Tab-separated table of C-alpha atoms in Angstrom:
chain	number	residue	atom	x	y	z
C	1	MET	CA	82.564	35.775	16.875
C	2	ILE	CA	80.117	37.893	14.926
C	3	GLU	CA	80.329	35.494	11.974
C	4	ARG	CA	79.626	32.565	14.263
C	5	ASN	CA	76.512	34.322	15.590
C	6	GLN	CA	75.298	35.061	12.064
C	7	VAL	CA	75.681	31.473	11.013
C	8	LYS	CA	73.777	30.447	14.152
C	9	THR	CA	70.970	32.888	13.404
C	10	LYS	CA	70.810	31.687	9.774
C	11	LYS	CA	70.558	28.101	10.876
C	12	TYR	CA	67.950	28.917	13.396
C	13	GLY	CA	65.998	30.868	10.767
C	14	GLN	CA	66.227	28.011	8.332
C	15	TRP	CA	64.983	25.593	11.072
C	16	ILE	CA	62.029	27.804	11.821
C	17	SER	CA	61.236	28.045	8.096
C	18	THR	CA	61.300	24.265	7.731
C	19	LEU	CA	59.113	23.799	10.750
C	20	PHE	CA	56.639	26.224	9.523
C	21	THR	CA	56.576	24.491	6.054
C	22	VAL	CA	55.964	21.209	7.747
C	23	LEU	CA	53.290	22.581	9.967
C	24	LEU	CA	51.555	24.172	6.914
C	25	LEU	CA	51.735	20.732	5.216
C	26	ALA	CA	50.225	19.076	8.250
C	27	VAL	CA	47.439	21.658	8.321
C	28	LEU	CA	46.790	21.102	4.690
C	29	GLY	CA	46.728	17.356	5.140
C	30	ILE	CA	44.413	17.422	8.245
C	31	SER	CA	42.002	19.872	6.487
C	32	ALA	CA	41.891	17.705	3.425
C	33	LEU	CA	41.223	14.689	5.534
C	34	PHE	CA	38.398	16.429	7.434
C	35	THR	CA	36.889	17.764	4.211
C	36	ILE	CA	36.898	14.285	2.745
C	37	LEU	CA	35.358	12.804	5.908
C	38	PHE	CA	32.768	15.510	6.214
C	39	GLY	CA	31.816	15.054	2.528
C	40	ALA	CA	31.667	11.232	3.027
C	41	LYS	CA	29.398	11.576	6.108
C	42	ILE	CA	27.106	13.975	4.210
C	43	TYR	CA	26.978	11.566	1.222
C	44	GLU	CA	26.160	8.623	3.551
C	45	ASN	CA	23.393	10.643	5.203
C	46	ILE	CA	21.798	11.750	1.903
C	47	SER	CA	22.138	8.274	0.412
C	48	GLY	CA	20.690	6.490	3.513
C	49	ARG	CA	17.812	9.029	3.687
C	50	MET	CA	16.925	8.487	0.024
C	51	ASP	CA	17.100	4.743	0.290
C	52	ASP	CA	14.963	4.968	3.476
C	53	ASN	CA	12.355	7.123	1.829
C	54	PHE	CA	12.361	5.615	-1.687
C	55	ASN	CA	10.623	2.308	-0.989
C	56	ARG	CA	7.916	3.790	1.214
C	57	SER	CA	7.123	6.796	-0.965
C	58	THR	CA	7.291	4.763	-4.225
C	59	ALA	CA	4.964	2.107	-2.804
C	60	LEU	CA	2.481	4.663	-1.669
C	61	SER	CA	2.541	6.510	-4.979
C	62	TYR	CA	2.221	3.294	-6.905
C	63	ILE	CA	-0.698	1.974	-4.917
C	64	SER	CA	-2.370	5.433	-4.881
C	65	ASN	CA	-2.111	5.672	-8.715
C	66	LYS	CA	-3.451	2.166	-9.109
C	67	VAL	CA	-6.476	2.919	-6.875
C	68	LYS	CA	-7.253	6.228	-8.604
C	69	GLN	CA	-6.955	4.630	-12.003
C	70	GLY	CA	-9.305	1.728	-11.149
C	71	ASP	CA	-11.742	3.794	-9.108
C	72	ARG	CA	-14.996	2.557	-10.664
C	73	ILE	CA	-18.213	1.334	-8.998
C	74	ASN	CA	-17.661	-1.822	-7.033
C	75	SER	CA	-14.095	-2.230	-8.410
C	76	VAL	CA	-11.979	-1.530	-5.417
C	77	GLU	CA	-11.945	-3.611	-2.209
C	78	VAL	CA	-9.733	-4.687	0.603
C	79	LYS	CA	-9.575	-8.384	1.618
C	80	ASP	CA	-7.564	-10.652	3.889
C	81	ILE	CA	-6.413	-13.524	1.664
C	82	ASP	CA	-4.539	-16.272	3.656
C	83	GLY	CA	-3.994	-13.659	6.356
C	84	ILE	CA	-2.374	-11.202	3.929
C	85	SER	CA	-3.996	-7.755	3.608
C	86	THR	CA	-4.714	-7.332	-0.134
C	87	LEU	CA	-6.048	-4.530	-2.267
C	88	ILE	CA	-8.132	-5.898	-5.050
C	89	ILE	CA	-9.058	-3.830	-8.135
C	90	THR	CA	-11.342	-5.550	-10.570
C	91	GLU	CA	-11.551	-4.567	-14.162
C	92	GLU	CA	-14.224	-5.467	-16.657
C	93	SER	CA	-13.517	-5.200	-20.330
C	94	GLU	CA	-14.724	-6.737	-23.613
C	95	SER	CA	-11.933	-9.274	-23.552
C	96	GLY	CA	-12.907	-10.532	-20.087
C	97	ASN	CA	-12.834	-9.809	-16.380
C	98	TYR	CA	-9.558	-9.126	-14.743
C	99	VAL	CA	-8.346	-8.709	-11.221
C	100	ASP	CA	-5.386	-6.860	-9.987
C	101	MET	CA	-4.193	-7.615	-6.530
C	102	ILE	CA	-1.597	-5.699	-4.615
C	103	TYR	CA	-0.165	-7.149	-1.411
C	104	CYS	CA	3.066	-7.617	0.600
C	105	LEU	CA	4.592	-11.031	0.643
C	106	ASP	CA	7.930	-12.174	2.119
C	107	GLY	CA	9.290	-8.632	2.223
C	108	LYS	CA	8.246	-7.665	-1.167
C	109	LEU	CA	5.392	-5.589	-2.529
C	110	MET	CA	3.668	-7.859	-5.119
C	111	GLU	CA	1.085	-7.428	-7.804
C	112	LEU	CA	-0.907	-10.149	-9.376
C	113	PHE	CA	-2.833	-9.287	-12.472
C	114	THR	CA	-4.820	-12.004	-13.887
C	115	GLU	CA	-8.213	-13.117	-15.377
C	116	THR	CA	-10.803	-13.678	-12.726
C	117	SER	CA	-11.250	-17.186	-13.815
C	118	ASN	CA	-7.591	-18.072	-13.274
C	119	GLN	CA	-6.769	-19.990	-10.104
C	120	LEU	CA	-3.467	-18.309	-9.350
C	121	ASP	CA	-2.426	-17.789	-5.821
C	122	LEU	CA	-0.545	-14.885	-4.214
C	123	GLY	CA	2.825	-16.517	-4.571
C	124	ASP	CA	2.478	-16.166	-8.469
C	125	GLY	CA	2.472	-12.387	-8.289
C	126	MET	CA	5.167	-10.122	-9.692
C	127	GLU	CA	7.634	-8.379	-7.431
C	128	ILE	CA	7.441	-4.607	-7.476
C	129	LEU	CA	9.858	-3.552	-4.821
C	130	SER	CA	11.195	-4.476	-1.393
C	131	LEU	CA	8.880	-3.581	1.426
C	132	ASP	CA	8.554	-5.000	4.907
C	133	LYS	CA	4.838	-4.544	5.341
C	134	ALA	CA	1.733	-3.158	3.632
C	135	ASP	CA	-1.667	-2.958	5.287
C	136	PHE	CA	-4.864	-1.856	3.694
C	137	SER	CA	-8.052	-0.932	5.611
C	138	VAL	CA	-11.316	0.725	4.731
C	139	SER	CA	-13.166	3.061	6.934
C	140	ASP	CA	-16.970	3.354	6.958
C	141	LYS	CA	-16.633	6.732	5.138
C	142	GLY	CA	-15.055	4.936	2.133
C	143	VAL	CA	-11.535	5.966	2.854
C	144	ILE	CA	-8.831	3.381	2.063
C	145	GLU	CA	-5.954	3.740	4.514
C	146	ILE	CA	-2.575	2.366	3.202
C	147	VAL	CA	0.146	1.846	5.759
C	148	VAL	CA	3.523	0.741	4.565
C	149	GLU	CA	6.478	-0.125	6.651
C	150	ASP	CA	10.119	-0.474	5.505
C	151	GLY	CA	13.264	-0.366	7.596
C	152	GLY	CA	11.373	0.159	10.790
C	153	LYS	CA	9.658	3.337	9.500
C	154	THR	CA	6.168	3.725	8.448
C	155	GLY	CA	4.411	5.794	5.803
C	156	ASN	CA	0.704	6.137	5.362
C	157	LEU	CA	-1.764	7.547	2.935
C	158	SER	CA	-5.575	7.788	2.919
C	159	LEU	CA	-7.510	7.723	-0.298
C	160	TYR	CA	-11.211	8.537	-0.658
C	161	VAL	CA	-12.372	6.003	-3.085
C	162	ARG	CA	-15.659	7.080	-4.808
C	163	SER	CA	-16.461	3.588	-5.937
C	164	LEU	CA	-16.621	2.064	-2.421
C	165	GLN	CA	-20.286	1.593	-1.364
C	166	ASN	CA	-19.615	0.603	2.239
C	167	GLY	CA	-20.653	3.761	4.005
C	168	ARG	CA	-22.539	5.797	1.437
C	169	GLU	CA	-24.573	5.417	-1.560
C	170	VAL	CA	-22.736	6.076	-4.693
C	171	GLN	CA	-24.593	7.927	-7.361
C	172	ALA	CA	-24.049	6.492	-10.832
C	173	TYR	CA	-24.312	8.996	-13.625
C	174	GLU	CA	-25.476	7.670	-16.926
F	1	MET	CA	74.293	29.672	3.307
F	2	SER	CA	73.933	31.928	0.304
F	3	ARG	CA	71.418	34.620	-0.167
F	4	SER	CA	69.773	32.812	-3.204
F	5	SER	CA	69.102	29.760	-0.998
F	6	VAL	CA	67.218	31.870	1.677
F	7	SER	CA	65.277	33.677	-1.077
F	8	LYS	CA	64.410	30.274	-2.658
F	9	SER	CA	63.226	29.037	0.713
F	10	HIS	CA	61.084	32.174	1.146
F	11	MET	CA	59.638	31.714	-2.304
F	12	PHE	CA	58.711	28.200	-1.594
F	13	LEU	CA	56.933	29.150	1.682
F	14	ILE	CA	54.974	31.982	-0.116
F	15	GLU	CA	54.009	29.458	-2.787
F	16	PHE	CA	52.957	26.964	-0.169
F	17	ILE	CA	50.945	29.578	1.715
F	18	CYS	CA	49.202	30.408	-1.614
F	19	VAL	CA	48.442	26.657	-2.139
F	20	VAL	CA	46.998	26.461	1.412
F	21	MET	CA	44.825	29.494	0.909
F	22	PHE	CA	43.635	28.190	-2.441
F	23	PHE	CA	42.839	24.901	-0.734
F	24	ALA	CA	41.048	26.691	2.148
F	25	ILE	CA	38.838	28.513	-0.338
F	26	CYS	CA	38.038	25.362	-2.272
F	27	ALA	CA	37.362	23.436	1.007
F	28	SER	CA	35.012	26.163	2.275
F	29	LEU	CA	33.138	26.106	-1.067
F	30	CYS	CA	32.946	22.280	-0.878
F	31	ILE	CA	31.708	22.277	2.752
F	32	SER	CA	29.058	24.920	2.081
F	33	GLY	CA	27.993	22.706	-0.958
F	34	PHE	CA	27.821	19.637	1.260
F	35	ALA	CA	25.753	21.584	3.901
F	36	LYS	CA	23.370	22.790	1.220
F	37	ALA	CA	23.078	19.253	-0.182
F	38	GLU	CA	22.179	17.959	3.367
F	39	THR	CA	19.600	20.711	3.863
F	40	LEU	CA	18.151	20.069	0.453
F	41	SER	CA	17.862	16.323	1.042
F	42	ASN	CA	16.250	16.908	4.377
F	43	LYS	CA	13.794	19.501	2.790
F	44	GLY	CA	12.980	16.946	0.055
F	45	LEU	CA	12.134	14.234	2.554
F	46	LEU	CA	9.990	16.602	4.644
F	47	LEU	CA	8.243	17.770	1.370
F	48	ASN	CA	7.494	14.141	0.397
F	49	ARG	CA	6.024	13.458	3.751
F	50	SER	CA	4.069	16.678	3.928
F	51	VAL	CA	2.572	16.139	0.462
F	52	ALA	CA	1.418	12.667	1.551
F	53	GLY	CA	0.034	14.084	4.789
F	54	ALA	CA	-1.737	16.986	3.193
F	55	GLU	CA	-3.246	14.552	0.572
F	56	THR	CA	-4.517	12.319	3.333
F	57	ILE	CA	-6.330	15.339	4.980
F	58	ALA	CA	-7.666	16.399	1.694
F	59	GLU	CA	-9.015	12.928	0.961
F	60	GLU	CA	-10.512	12.774	4.493
F	61	ILE	CA	-12.254	16.036	3.992
F	62	LYS	CA	-13.588	14.891	0.646
F	63	ALA	CA	-14.881	11.728	2.372
F	64	MET	CA	-17.037	13.551	4.786
F	65	GLU	CA	-20.600	14.208	3.863
F	66	ASN	CA	-20.989	17.578	5.432
F	67	PRO	CA	-17.669	18.585	6.741
F	68	THR	CA	-17.757	21.219	9.528
F	69	GLU	CA	-14.930	23.340	10.799
F	70	PRO	CA	-14.590	21.503	14.154
F	71	GLN	CA	-14.469	18.122	12.213
F	72	ILE	CA	-11.702	19.380	9.963
F	73	ALA	CA	-9.858	20.864	13.015
F	74	GLY	CA	-10.165	17.335	14.505
F	75	ILE	CA	-8.481	15.792	11.577
F	76	ILE	CA	-5.709	18.397	11.543
F	77	GLU	CA	-5.210	17.874	15.320
F	78	GLU	CA	-5.036	14.113	14.854
F	79	LYS	CA	-2.527	14.380	12.099
F	80	ASN	CA	-0.343	16.933	14.044
F	81	GLY	CA	-0.336	14.555	16.880
F	82	VAL	CA	1.260	11.881	14.747
F	83	GLU	CA	3.858	14.016	12.876
F	84	LYS	CA	6.863	15.236	14.698
F	85	GLU	CA	8.555	17.750	12.388
F	86	ILE	CA	5.570	18.813	10.278
F	87	THR	CA	2.621	20.966	11.422
F	88	TYR	CA	-0.498	21.190	9.369
F	89	ARG	CA	-2.823	24.086	9.293
F	90	CYS	CA	-6.123	24.443	7.452
F	91	GLU	CA	-8.270	27.371	6.536
F	92	THR	CA	-11.812	26.772	5.426
F	93	GLU	CA	-14.141	29.042	3.475
F	94	ARG	CA	-17.719	28.260	2.600
F	95	ASN	CA	-19.212	29.822	-0.598
F	96	ASN	CA	-22.866	28.684	-0.915
F	97	ASP	CA	-22.563	24.922	-1.697
F	98	ILE	CA	-18.835	24.839	-2.089
F	99	LEU	CA	-16.446	24.300	0.845
F	100	SER	CA	-12.855	25.146	0.054
F	101	ALA	CA	-10.027	24.147	2.486
F	102	LYS	CA	-6.520	25.326	2.201
F	103	ILE	CA	-4.211	22.797	3.766
F	104	GLU	CA	-0.757	24.035	4.521
F	105	ALA	CA	2.185	22.054	5.942
F	106	TYR	CA	4.988	23.760	7.856
F	107	ASN	CA	8.296	22.736	9.251
F	108	GLY	CA	8.721	25.271	12.042
F	109	GLU	CA	7.699	28.536	10.304
F	110	SER	CA	8.723	27.476	6.796
F	111	LEU	CA	6.036	26.522	4.446
F	112	LEU	CA	6.642	23.112	2.837
F	113	CYS	CA	3.504	22.721	0.812
F	114	ARG	CA	-0.003	24.043	0.159
F	115	LEU	CA	-2.943	22.135	-1.140
F	116	GLU	CA	-6.424	23.416	-1.854
F	117	VAL	CA	-9.446	21.109	-1.839
F	118	LYS	CA	-12.972	21.998	-2.809
F	119	LYS	CA	-15.976	20.030	-1.874
F	120	TYR	CA	-19.543	20.254	-3.059
F	121	ILE	CA	-21.967	20.119	-0.119
F	122	SER	CA	-25.487	19.288	-0.929
F	123	ASN	CA	-28.020	21.554	0.886
F	124	GLY	CA	-25.217	23.915	1.737
F	125	GLY	CA	-24.334	21.652	4.671
F	126	LYS	CA	-27.788	22.111	6.371
F	127	ASP	CA	-29.537	19.127	7.941
F	128	GLU	CA	-32.746	18.187	6.311
């Protein structure tokens, strides 16, 4: 009788031990799964945010650098060419007069750098990056406002261009 | 069932508990790493936006002929009205013909970026 009880208790103990091991294994599996899912979600968030931000901030930095680089008297202007808002930076050098046009066409930020005498149109420009929209405007104070839109989000930057003579007289130093 | 079989099963259980504990430590480290990465990425995005915003304010101050404090406050207010997570503050100081403005961008109470702009004002800002 006592032996029978001992065998029963041992079997019960073994069963509990197996159950506990299986439970632990399940906990390990579920934790691993959640850790992977959590990591994947975070990666997705970060990657999405970077992609979201990259085009807008790169476009703004690129245009800003171009404007600052070409900020000479009467060299920066904003025009609407065929209904497309275009930033025009002209450059005079010994080898000739050049014009650099930055605009957004068919979901791409484009740049057309050519001699002034060339009859190239906006479609001939070089693609810089994907961008839904780019708008340029000039205030009467001589501030160029750049508004870019990509993926439904907008980014904007204002630049005070010393070469614009719209609002104020620009003093030329010899 | 022999004694050695029970002891083996106990040993396996202890080993398994050790594995789970090791995994738990690794997982907690990973999760804290992930959370830190998320915070950093968010901070980076806010920093980018705040730098562009502060630069815009600085350029607008530079574009004014004789910037006054209420005018600068107007620019800041306008900018704060557009941004949701970023708040801009500006302190101005006038030293003879030089106006210096310290533009700061905050997310809540944490400082994101600080930009200082100086502008020469002809006639010390007095109307002729």
